[in-house]
XYZ file of C-alpha atoms in Angstrom:
639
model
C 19.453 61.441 11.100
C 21.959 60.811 14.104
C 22.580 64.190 15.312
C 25.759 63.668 17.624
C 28.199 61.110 18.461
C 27.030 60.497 21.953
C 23.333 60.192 20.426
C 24.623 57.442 18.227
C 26.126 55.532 21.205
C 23.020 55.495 23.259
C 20.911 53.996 20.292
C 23.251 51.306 19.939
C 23.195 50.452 23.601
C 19.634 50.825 23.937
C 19.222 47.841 20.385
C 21.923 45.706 21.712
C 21.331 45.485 25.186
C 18.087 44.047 24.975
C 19.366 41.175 22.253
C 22.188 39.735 24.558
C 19.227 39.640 27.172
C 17.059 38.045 25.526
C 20.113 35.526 24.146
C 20.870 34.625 27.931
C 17.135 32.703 28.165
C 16.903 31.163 24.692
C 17.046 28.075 24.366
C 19.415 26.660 22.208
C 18.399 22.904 20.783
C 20.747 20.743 19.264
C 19.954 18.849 16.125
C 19.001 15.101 16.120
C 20.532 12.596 13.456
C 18.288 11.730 10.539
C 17.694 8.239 10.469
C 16.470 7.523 6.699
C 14.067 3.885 7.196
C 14.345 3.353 3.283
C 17.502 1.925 1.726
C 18.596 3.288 -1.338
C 18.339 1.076 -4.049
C 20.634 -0.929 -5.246
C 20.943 -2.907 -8.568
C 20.609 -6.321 -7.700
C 17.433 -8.956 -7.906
C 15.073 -8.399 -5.370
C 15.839 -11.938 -3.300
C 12.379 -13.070 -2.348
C 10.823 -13.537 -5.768
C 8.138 -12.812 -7.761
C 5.376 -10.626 -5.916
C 1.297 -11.642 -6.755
C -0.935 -8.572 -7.262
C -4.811 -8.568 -7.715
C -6.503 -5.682 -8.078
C -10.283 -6.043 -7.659
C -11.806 -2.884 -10.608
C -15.582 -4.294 -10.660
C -16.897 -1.147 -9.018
C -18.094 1.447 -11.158
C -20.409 3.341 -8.506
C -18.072 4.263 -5.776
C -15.080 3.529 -7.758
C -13.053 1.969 -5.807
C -9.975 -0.208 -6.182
C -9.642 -3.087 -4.061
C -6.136 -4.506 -4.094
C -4.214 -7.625 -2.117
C -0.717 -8.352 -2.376
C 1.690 -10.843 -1.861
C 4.811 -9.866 -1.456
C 7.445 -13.004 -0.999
C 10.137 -11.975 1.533
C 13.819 -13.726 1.795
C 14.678 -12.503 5.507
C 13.107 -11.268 8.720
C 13.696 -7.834 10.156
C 12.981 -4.111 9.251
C 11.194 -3.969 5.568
C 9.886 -0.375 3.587
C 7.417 -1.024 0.882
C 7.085 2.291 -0.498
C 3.972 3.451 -2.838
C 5.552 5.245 -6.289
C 6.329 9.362 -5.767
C 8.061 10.191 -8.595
C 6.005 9.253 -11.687
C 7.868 9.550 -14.936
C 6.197 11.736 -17.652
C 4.541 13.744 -14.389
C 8.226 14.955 -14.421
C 7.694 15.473 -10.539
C 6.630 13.779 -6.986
C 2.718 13.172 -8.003
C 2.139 9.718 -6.119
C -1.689 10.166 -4.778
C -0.373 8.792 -1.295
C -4.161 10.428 0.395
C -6.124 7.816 -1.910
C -4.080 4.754 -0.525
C -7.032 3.613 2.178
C -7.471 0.505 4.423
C -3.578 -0.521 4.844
C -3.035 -3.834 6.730
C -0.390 -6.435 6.662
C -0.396 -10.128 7.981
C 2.234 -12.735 7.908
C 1.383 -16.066 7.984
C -2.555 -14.817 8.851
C -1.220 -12.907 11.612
C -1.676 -8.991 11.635
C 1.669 -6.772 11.294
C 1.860 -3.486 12.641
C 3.502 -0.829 9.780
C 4.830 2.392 10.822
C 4.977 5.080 8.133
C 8.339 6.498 7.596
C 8.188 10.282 8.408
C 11.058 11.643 6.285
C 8.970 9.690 3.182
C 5.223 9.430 3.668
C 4.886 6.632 0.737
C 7.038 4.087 2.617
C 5.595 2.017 5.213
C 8.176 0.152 7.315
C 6.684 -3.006 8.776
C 8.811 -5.645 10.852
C 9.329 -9.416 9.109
C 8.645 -11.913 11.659
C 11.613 -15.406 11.909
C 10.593 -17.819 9.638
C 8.286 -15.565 7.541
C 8.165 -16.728 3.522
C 5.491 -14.022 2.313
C 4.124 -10.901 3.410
C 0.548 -9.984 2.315
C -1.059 -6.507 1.552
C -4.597 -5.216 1.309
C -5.755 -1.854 0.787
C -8.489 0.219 -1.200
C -7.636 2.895 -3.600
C -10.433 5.312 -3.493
C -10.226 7.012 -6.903
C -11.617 10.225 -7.422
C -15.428 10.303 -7.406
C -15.363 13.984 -8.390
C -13.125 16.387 -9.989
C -12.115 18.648 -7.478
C -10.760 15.228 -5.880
C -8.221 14.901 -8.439
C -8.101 13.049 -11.936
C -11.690 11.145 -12.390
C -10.491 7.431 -13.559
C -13.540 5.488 -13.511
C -16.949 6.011 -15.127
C -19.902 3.726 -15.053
C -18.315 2.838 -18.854
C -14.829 3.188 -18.257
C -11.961 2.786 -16.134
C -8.211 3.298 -16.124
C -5.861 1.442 -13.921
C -1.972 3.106 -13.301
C -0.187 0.905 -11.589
C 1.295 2.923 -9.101
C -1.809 3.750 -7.812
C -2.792 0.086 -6.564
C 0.131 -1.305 -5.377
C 3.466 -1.175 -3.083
C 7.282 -2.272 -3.920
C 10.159 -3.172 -1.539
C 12.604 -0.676 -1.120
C 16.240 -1.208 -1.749
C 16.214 -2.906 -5.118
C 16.163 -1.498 -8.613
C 12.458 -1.577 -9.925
C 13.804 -3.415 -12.876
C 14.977 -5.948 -10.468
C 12.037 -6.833 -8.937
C 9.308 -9.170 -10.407
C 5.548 -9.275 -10.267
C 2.697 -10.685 -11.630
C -0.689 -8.609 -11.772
C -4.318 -10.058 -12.082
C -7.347 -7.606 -12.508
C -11.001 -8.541 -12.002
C -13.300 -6.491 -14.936
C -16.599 -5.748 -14.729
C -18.810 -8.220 -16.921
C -18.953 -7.638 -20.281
C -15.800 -5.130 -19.966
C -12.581 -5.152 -22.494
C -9.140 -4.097 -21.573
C -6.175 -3.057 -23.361
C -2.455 -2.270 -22.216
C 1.462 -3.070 -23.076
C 0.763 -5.816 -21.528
C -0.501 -9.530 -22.422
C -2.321 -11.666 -20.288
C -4.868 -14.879 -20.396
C -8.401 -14.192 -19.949
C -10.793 -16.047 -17.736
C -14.194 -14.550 -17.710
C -13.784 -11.436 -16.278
C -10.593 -11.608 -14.889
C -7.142 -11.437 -17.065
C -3.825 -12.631 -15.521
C -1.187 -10.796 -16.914
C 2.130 -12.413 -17.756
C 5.180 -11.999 -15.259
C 7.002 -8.860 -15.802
C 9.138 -6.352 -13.625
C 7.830 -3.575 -11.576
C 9.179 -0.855 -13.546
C 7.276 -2.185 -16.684
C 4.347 -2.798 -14.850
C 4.385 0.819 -13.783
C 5.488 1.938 -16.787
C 1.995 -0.019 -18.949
C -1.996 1.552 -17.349
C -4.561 -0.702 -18.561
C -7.750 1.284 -20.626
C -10.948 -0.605 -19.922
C -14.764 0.041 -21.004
C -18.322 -1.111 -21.888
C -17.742 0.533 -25.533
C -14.194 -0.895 -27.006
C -12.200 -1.234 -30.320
C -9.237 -1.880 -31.542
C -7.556 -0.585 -34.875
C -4.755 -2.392 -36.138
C -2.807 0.699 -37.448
C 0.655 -1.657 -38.675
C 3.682 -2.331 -37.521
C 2.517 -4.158 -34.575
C 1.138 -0.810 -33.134
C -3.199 -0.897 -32.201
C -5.375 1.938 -31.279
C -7.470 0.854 -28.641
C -10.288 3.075 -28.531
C -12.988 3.168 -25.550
C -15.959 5.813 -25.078
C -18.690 6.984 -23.673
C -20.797 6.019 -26.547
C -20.441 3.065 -29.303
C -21.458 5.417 -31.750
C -18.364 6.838 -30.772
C -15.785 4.351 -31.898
C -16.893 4.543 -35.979
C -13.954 6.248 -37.232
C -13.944 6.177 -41.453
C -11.496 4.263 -43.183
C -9.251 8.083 -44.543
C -9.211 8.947 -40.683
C -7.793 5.169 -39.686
C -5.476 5.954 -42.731
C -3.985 9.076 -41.449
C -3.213 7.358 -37.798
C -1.907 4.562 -40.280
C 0.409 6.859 -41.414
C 1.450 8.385 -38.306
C 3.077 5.376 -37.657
C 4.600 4.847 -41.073
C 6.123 8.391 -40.754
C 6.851 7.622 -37.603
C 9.293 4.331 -38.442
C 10.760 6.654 -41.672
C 11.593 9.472 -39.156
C 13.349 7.683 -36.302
C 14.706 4.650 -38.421
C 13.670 1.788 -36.106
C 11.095 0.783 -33.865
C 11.717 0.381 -30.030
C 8.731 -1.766 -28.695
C 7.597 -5.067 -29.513
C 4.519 -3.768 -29.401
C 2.934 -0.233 -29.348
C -0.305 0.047 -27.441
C -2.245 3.469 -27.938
C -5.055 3.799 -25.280
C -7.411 6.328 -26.279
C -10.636 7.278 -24.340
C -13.199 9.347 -26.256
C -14.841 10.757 -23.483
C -16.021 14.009 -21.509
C -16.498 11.425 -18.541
C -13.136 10.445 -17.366
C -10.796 13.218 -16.745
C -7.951 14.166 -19.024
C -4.834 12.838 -20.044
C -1.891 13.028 -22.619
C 0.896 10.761 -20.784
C 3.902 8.704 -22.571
C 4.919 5.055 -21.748
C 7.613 2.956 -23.581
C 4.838 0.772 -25.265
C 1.888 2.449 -24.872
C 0.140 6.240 -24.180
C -2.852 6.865 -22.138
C -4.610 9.642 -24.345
C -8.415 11.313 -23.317
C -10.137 13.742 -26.129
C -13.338 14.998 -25.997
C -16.292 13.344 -27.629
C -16.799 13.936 -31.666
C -13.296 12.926 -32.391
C -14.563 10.892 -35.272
C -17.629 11.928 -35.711
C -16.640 15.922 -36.000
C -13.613 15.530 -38.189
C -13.970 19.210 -39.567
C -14.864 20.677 -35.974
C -12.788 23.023 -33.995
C -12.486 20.843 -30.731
C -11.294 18.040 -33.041
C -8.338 20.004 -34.827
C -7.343 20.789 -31.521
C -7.171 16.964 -30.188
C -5.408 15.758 -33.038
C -2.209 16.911 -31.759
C -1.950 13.985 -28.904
C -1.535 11.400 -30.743
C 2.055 12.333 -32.618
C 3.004 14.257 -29.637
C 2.726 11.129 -27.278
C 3.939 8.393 -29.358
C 7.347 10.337 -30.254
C 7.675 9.857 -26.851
C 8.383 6.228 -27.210
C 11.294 7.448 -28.658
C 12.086 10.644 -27.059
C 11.707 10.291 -23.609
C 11.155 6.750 -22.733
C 13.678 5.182 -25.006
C 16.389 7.875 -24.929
C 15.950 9.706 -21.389
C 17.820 12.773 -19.802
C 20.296 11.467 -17.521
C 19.016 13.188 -13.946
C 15.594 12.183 -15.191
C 16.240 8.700 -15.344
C 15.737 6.944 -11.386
C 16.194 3.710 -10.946
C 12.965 3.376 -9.068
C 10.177 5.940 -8.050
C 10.796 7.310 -4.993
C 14.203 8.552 -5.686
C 13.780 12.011 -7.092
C 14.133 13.655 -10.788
C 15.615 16.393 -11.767
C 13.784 17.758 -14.380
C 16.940 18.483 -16.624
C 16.936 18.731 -20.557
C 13.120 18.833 -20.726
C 13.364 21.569 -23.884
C 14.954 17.834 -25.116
C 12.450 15.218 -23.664
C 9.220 17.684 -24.305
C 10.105 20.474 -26.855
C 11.758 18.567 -29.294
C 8.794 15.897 -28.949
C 6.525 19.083 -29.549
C 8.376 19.737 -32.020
C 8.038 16.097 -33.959
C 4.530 16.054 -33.276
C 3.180 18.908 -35.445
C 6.044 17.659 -38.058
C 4.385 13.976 -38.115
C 0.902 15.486 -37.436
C 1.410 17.299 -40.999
C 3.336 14.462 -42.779
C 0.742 12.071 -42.011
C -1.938 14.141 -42.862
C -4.128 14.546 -38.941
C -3.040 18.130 -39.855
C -3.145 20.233 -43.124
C 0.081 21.875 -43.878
C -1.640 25.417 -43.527
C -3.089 24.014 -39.956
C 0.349 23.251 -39.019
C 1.579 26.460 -40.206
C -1.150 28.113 -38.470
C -0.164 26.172 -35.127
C 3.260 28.021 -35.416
C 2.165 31.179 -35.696
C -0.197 30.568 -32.487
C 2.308 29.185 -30.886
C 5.706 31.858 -31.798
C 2.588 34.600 -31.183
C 1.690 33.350 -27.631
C 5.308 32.842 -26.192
C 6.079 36.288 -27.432
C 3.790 37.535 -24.376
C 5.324 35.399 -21.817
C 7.061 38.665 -20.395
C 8.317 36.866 -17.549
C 11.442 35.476 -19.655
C 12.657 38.839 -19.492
C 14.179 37.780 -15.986
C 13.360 33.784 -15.888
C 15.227 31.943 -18.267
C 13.521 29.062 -20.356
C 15.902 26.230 -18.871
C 14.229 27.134 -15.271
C 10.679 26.887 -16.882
C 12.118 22.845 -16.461
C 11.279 22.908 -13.124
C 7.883 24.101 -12.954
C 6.217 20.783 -12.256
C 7.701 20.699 -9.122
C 7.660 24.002 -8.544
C 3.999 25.034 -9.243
C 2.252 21.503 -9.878
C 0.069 22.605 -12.811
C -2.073 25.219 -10.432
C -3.375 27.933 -11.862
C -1.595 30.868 -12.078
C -3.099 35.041 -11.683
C -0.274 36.600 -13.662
C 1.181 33.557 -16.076
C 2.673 35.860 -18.517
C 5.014 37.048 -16.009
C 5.559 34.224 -14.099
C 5.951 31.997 -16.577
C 4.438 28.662 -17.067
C 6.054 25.061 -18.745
C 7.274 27.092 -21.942
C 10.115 24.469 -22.500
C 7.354 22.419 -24.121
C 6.216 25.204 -27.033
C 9.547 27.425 -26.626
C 11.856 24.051 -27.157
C 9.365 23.496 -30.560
C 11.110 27.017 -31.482
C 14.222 26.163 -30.870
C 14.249 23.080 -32.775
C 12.294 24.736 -35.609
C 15.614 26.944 -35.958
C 18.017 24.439 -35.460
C 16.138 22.558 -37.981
C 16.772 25.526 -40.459
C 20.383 25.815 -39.335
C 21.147 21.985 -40.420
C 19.662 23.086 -43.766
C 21.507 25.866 -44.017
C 24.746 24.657 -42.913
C 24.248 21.674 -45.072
C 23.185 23.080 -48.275
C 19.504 20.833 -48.140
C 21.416 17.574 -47.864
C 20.340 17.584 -43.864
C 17.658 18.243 -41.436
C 16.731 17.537 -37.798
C 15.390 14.104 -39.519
C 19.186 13.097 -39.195
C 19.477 14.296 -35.924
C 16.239 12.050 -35.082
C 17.481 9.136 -36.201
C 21.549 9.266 -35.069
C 20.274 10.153 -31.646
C 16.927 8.437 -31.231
C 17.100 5.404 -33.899
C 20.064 3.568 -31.857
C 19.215 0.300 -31.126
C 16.344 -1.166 -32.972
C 13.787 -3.065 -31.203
C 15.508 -2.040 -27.964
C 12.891 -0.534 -25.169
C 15.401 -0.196 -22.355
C 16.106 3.482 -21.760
C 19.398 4.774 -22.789
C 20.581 8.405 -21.167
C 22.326 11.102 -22.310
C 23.313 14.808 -21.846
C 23.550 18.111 -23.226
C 26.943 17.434 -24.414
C 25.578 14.244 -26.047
C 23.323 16.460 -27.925
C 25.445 18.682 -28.784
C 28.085 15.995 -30.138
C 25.675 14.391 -32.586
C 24.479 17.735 -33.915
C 27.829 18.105 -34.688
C 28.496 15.091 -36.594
C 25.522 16.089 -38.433
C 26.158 19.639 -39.402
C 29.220 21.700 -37.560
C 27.638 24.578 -35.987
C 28.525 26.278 -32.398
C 25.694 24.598 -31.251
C 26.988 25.280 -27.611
C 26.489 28.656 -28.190
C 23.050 28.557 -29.697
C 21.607 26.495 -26.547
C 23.008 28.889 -23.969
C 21.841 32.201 -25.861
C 18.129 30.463 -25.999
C 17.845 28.044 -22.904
C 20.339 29.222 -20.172
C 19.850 32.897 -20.786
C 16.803 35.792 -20.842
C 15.535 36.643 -23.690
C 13.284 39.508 -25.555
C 10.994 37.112 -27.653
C 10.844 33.487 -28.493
C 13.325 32.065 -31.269
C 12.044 32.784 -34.664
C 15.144 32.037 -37.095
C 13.072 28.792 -37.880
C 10.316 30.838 -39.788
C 12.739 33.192 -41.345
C 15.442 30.768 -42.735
C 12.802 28.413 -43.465
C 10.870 30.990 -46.055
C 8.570 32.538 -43.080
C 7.865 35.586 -41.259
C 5.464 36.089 -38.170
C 2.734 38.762 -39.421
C -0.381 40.052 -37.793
C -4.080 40.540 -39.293
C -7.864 41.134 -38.299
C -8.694 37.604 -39.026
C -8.062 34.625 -36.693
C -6.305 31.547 -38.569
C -7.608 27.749 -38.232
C -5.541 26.633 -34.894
C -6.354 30.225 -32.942
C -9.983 30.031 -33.849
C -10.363 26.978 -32.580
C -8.955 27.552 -29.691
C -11.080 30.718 -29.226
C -13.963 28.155 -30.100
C -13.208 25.750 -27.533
C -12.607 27.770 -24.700
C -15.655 29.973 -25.341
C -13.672 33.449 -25.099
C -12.114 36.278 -27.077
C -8.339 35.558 -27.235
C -6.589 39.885 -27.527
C -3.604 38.576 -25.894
C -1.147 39.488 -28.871
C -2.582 43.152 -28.753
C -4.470 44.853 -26.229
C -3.755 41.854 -23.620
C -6.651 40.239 -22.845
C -7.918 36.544 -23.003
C -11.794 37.468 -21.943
C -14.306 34.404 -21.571
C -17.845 34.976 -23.203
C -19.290 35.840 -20.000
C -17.276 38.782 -19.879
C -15.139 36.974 -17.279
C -10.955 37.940 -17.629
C -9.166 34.489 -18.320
C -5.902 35.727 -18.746
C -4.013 39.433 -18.321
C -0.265 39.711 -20.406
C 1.931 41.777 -18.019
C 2.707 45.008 -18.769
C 0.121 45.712 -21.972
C -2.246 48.190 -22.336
C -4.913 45.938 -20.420
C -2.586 45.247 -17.563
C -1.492 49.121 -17.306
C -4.932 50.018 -17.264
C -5.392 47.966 -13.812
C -7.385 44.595 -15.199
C -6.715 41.786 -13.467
C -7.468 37.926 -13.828
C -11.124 36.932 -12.850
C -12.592 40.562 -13.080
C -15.844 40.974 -15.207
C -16.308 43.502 -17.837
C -19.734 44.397 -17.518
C -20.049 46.760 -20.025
C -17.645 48.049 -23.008
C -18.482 51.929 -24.415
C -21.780 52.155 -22.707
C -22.709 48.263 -24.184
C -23.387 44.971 -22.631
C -20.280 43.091 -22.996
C -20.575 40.587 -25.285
C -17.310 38.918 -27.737
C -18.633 40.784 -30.820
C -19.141 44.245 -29.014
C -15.451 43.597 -27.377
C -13.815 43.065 -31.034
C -15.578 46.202 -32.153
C -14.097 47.861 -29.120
C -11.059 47.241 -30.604
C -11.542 47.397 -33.974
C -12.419 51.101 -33.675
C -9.126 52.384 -32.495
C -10.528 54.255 -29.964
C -9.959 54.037 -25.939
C -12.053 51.839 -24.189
C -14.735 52.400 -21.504
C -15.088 49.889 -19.324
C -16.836 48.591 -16.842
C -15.707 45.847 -14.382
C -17.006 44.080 -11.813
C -13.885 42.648 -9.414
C -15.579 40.359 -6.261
C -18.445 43.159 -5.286
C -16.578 45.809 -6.510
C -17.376 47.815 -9.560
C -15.165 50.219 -11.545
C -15.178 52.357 -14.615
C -11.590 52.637 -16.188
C -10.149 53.885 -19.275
C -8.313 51.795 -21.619
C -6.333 53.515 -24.608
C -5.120 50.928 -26.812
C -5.235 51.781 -31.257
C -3.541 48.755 -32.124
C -6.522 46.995 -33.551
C -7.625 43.264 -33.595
C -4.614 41.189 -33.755
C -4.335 37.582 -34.985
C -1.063 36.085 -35.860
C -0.539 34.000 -38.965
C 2.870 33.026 -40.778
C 3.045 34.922 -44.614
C 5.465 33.278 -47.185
C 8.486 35.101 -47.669
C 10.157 34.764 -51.562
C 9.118 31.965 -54.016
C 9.760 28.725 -54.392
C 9.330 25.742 -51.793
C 11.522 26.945 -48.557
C 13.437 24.491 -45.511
C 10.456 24.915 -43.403
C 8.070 23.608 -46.158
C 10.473 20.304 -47.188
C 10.403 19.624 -43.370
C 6.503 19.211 -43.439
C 6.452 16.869 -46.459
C 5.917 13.238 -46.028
C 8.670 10.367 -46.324
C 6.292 7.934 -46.849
């Protein structure tokens, strides 16, 4: 406390006089003009012609790409070719700009010198000599040899090529705009499938002239092991693995991925592709991958898709599928409006993703039931995990869902100590539960006559046969909701999207006939979960997610476990004087009693007590009322 007048004086001379001292020697610098190297693009054709690109894949062992390009140029002067940033369905500047090896340039045999541009690390800016008709390229792309390098995409039986990855565009043009043939050398013996067609010669297939943003926008899936499924409707499952045992699917599982594209065409009312190309890798080999394209979907599941129908892991990977090809529709076809760029350097912004992702997540599980890759009670099952799960992410208490839209730019996918709180991509699950309601809302409003299945096709079945992209926004939305059933549907996407919120939306489960309940015993989509990640999943209870190990996977903020000071990557050691084991943890629980624990956190060990009586708790969904509800005519088929 200042004590006197004259006291307060001095200690304001004795702050400030040192600050305008220290102001009369500071330099002061004045800030230099930002000169941008890269032209923004512009929609016009790119005036030197089609650009040649070979990409060299033979090498299985050190797995790299070997790439030259030609790149025809119509003028001399100052030139950016800039390596793709922004990679659609990434949602966010994922480019791998490190891999990109080797660079050098020559113009009529003579070397260039390049320059990168510092204010955008994929450009290089290079200097196009009088007289000069084509500019060419070579570089390696050194692909990931291990997993903590990034995404492994080659195997010694299996490879696959994005196309951003192995080659450069010129800056200034529309990627549309500019085209370019690609030729890719195999190794022997090797088949390859993508969106796009080619001629094969040997071991080499030269694909047919397209533009850049197609070529981007269709990865090639090559392997030792190879089939493809004609599943109808001009749409082939292209399946490579590690094994050819593998690739023997039985004639009721082709059937149900038959019918997942017969619901599919019932749904949306049209199809928009020429041809649908899915590229699915059965492998623990190559890394993983669930990622949409117009005419095509790179998809990785784990090995015993086929052959383990009835297993755990299985269930679990049958989701990808529906998930990714609604995407041709929702999200490639029709395409937020700040997503859309009209090439890839130019960034996104990662509006109306509870659009583009959730209501995708939420078509998935409906055409995963209708087409039979899920059982109606596995589907039902999935919601409860799913409503159960986003009902401990505490952190939308102060981050609303719409700004979970932004978290792959903001956190990249890393891993995260407190998730719960912090809050992770919910827009994918939480926009299913938004749907689900406004699903039941059309129903209601509409006295059974409607569903989201109108919705689907007013807003996604435009222009059949079309596979341009056509944007919208939320007002778009909200308009054809209205013309299908009047609702204040304004209203219902700011209370769930723009604002906090308590728990996820559940009106879907309790117009539709449904009501989120909690047991002792684990349903199908839960237990398999618990069975594939080898751990104890408490995270609707007590607030744990413990590995088998005894190893803490995941902490919910502010439950019993996380007042009781656990944190992620602690081990419990022991639980009530036992050896922690999964079993000995559920009887922990089971007992109603507080828990003793031990924990070992780094090289520190500590005994704590945890009071928690709630029990084991599993969620499942119990039928409300008889009769069939909204929610169970959604999952029927059309077909």
């Amino acid at each position: 406390m200042i004590r006197s007048l004259a006291a307060a004086l001095f200690l304001s001379t004795a702050i400030s006089g040192p600050l305008i001292a220290q102001d009369a020697i500071r330099s002061r610098p004045t800030a230099l003009a930002v000169d941008n190297a890269a032209p923004m693009p512009r929609d016009a054709p790119y005036p030197g012609g089609t650009i040649r690109l070979e990409v060299d894949a033979t090498d299985t062992v050190q797995r790299i790409f070997r790439v030259k390009e030609t790149i025809p140029v119509a003028a001399a002067g100052p030139m950016t070719l800039l390596m793709p940033q922004w990679l659609p369905g990434n949602h966010a500047p994922r480019g791998a700009i490190e891999k990109l090896t080797g660079l050098s340039f020559t113009a009529d045999g003579k070397p260039l010198a390049w320059k990168r541009d510092p204010l955008n690390v994929y450009g290089f800016v290079i200097d196009v000599p009088q007289g000069t008709k084509q500019v060419v390229a070579t570089f390696q792309f050194l692909s990931a040899t291990q997993p903590n390098q990034g995404r492994v995409v080659v195997t010694p039986k299996m490879l696959n090529i994005q196309w951003e990855s192995v080659s450069l565009y010129p800056a200034g043009y529309y990627t549309r705009q500019i085209p370019i043939q690609a030729t890719v050398t195999y190794p022997d013996g090797w088949q390859a499938a993508t969106a796009l067609r080619g001629k094969k010669t040997g071991s080499t297939v030269a694909y047919e002239t397209t533009d850049y943003e197609a070529l981007q926008d269709s990865p090639v899936f090559a392997g030792l092991y190879f089939k493809p499924v004609d599943l109808g409707h001009n749409v082939t499952l292209n399946i490579v693995a590690d094994d050819a045992d593998e690739l023997d699917a039985k004639p009721d599982q082709i059937a149900k991925h038959k019918k997942l594209v017969d619901e599919a065409g019932a749904l949306f009312g049209s199809y928009h592709f020429d041809h649908y190309d899915f590229l699915f890798a059965i492998t623990d080999e190559m890394g993983g991958i669930g990622l949409e394209h117009h005419r095509s979907s790179e998809n990785q599941v784990e090995p015993g898709y086929f052959k383990k129908w009835g297993d755990g892991d299985a269930l679990l990977d049958r989701n990808l599928l529906p998930h990714e090809f609604t995407h041709s529709w929702d999200g490639k076809f029709r395409r937020p409006d700040l997503l859309w760029t009209p090439d890839f350097n130019v960034p996104m912004q990662d509006n109306l993703l509870w659009v583009y992702e959730g209501q995708t997540q939420f078509w998935g599980y409906v055409l995963g039931a209708r087409s039979g890759l899920f059982s109606k009670q596995e589907t039902l099952d999935a919601y409860a995990h799913i409503a159960a799960k986003l009902d401990t992410a505490r952190g939308r208490e102060w981050r609303p869902m719409e700004d979970t839209t932004h978290d792959p730019i903001i956190s990249a996918r890393r891993p995260k100590g407190w998730s719960s709180w912090q809050r992770s991509e919910d827009y994918y699950n939480e926009g299913l539960m938004i749907w689900l309601e406004a699903d039941a809302i059309i129903r209601q409003q509409s006295k059974g006559a409607k569903g989201l299945d109108d919705f689907a096709q007013a807003f996604f079945g435009i222009n059949p046969g079309d596979w341009g992209q056509v944007v919208y926004n939320r007002g778009d939305v909200i308009r054809t909701l209205n013309g299908i059933a009047p609702y204040d549907w304004a209203g219902f996407f700011q209370k769930y999207v723009d604002g906090t919120t308590k728990e996820t939306p559940k009106g879907g489960f309790a117009l539709g006939g449904y009501k989120l309940v909690y047991g002792d015993t684990s349903g199908a989509i839960t237990k398999a979960a618990e069975g594939s990640g080898k751990f104890t999943d408490q995270s609707f209870g007590i607030g744990l997610i413990v590995k088998n190990d005894g190893e803490i996977s995941n902490v919910v903020w502010d439950s019993p476990a996380f007042k009781a000071g656990l944190a992620i990557g602690s081990k419990i050691v022991a639980i009530n004087g036992d050896e922690y084991s999964g079993e000995v943890f559920k009887a922990a629980i089971r007992s109603g009693k507080p828990l003793q624990i031990i924990v070992k956190q780094d090289k520190y060990y500590r005994t704590l007590s945890l009071a928690y009586s709630g029990g084991l708790r599993y969620p499942r969904l119990e039928k409300m009322g008889e009769g069939e509800g909204s929610l169970d005519r959604l999952l029927k088929p059309k077909t």
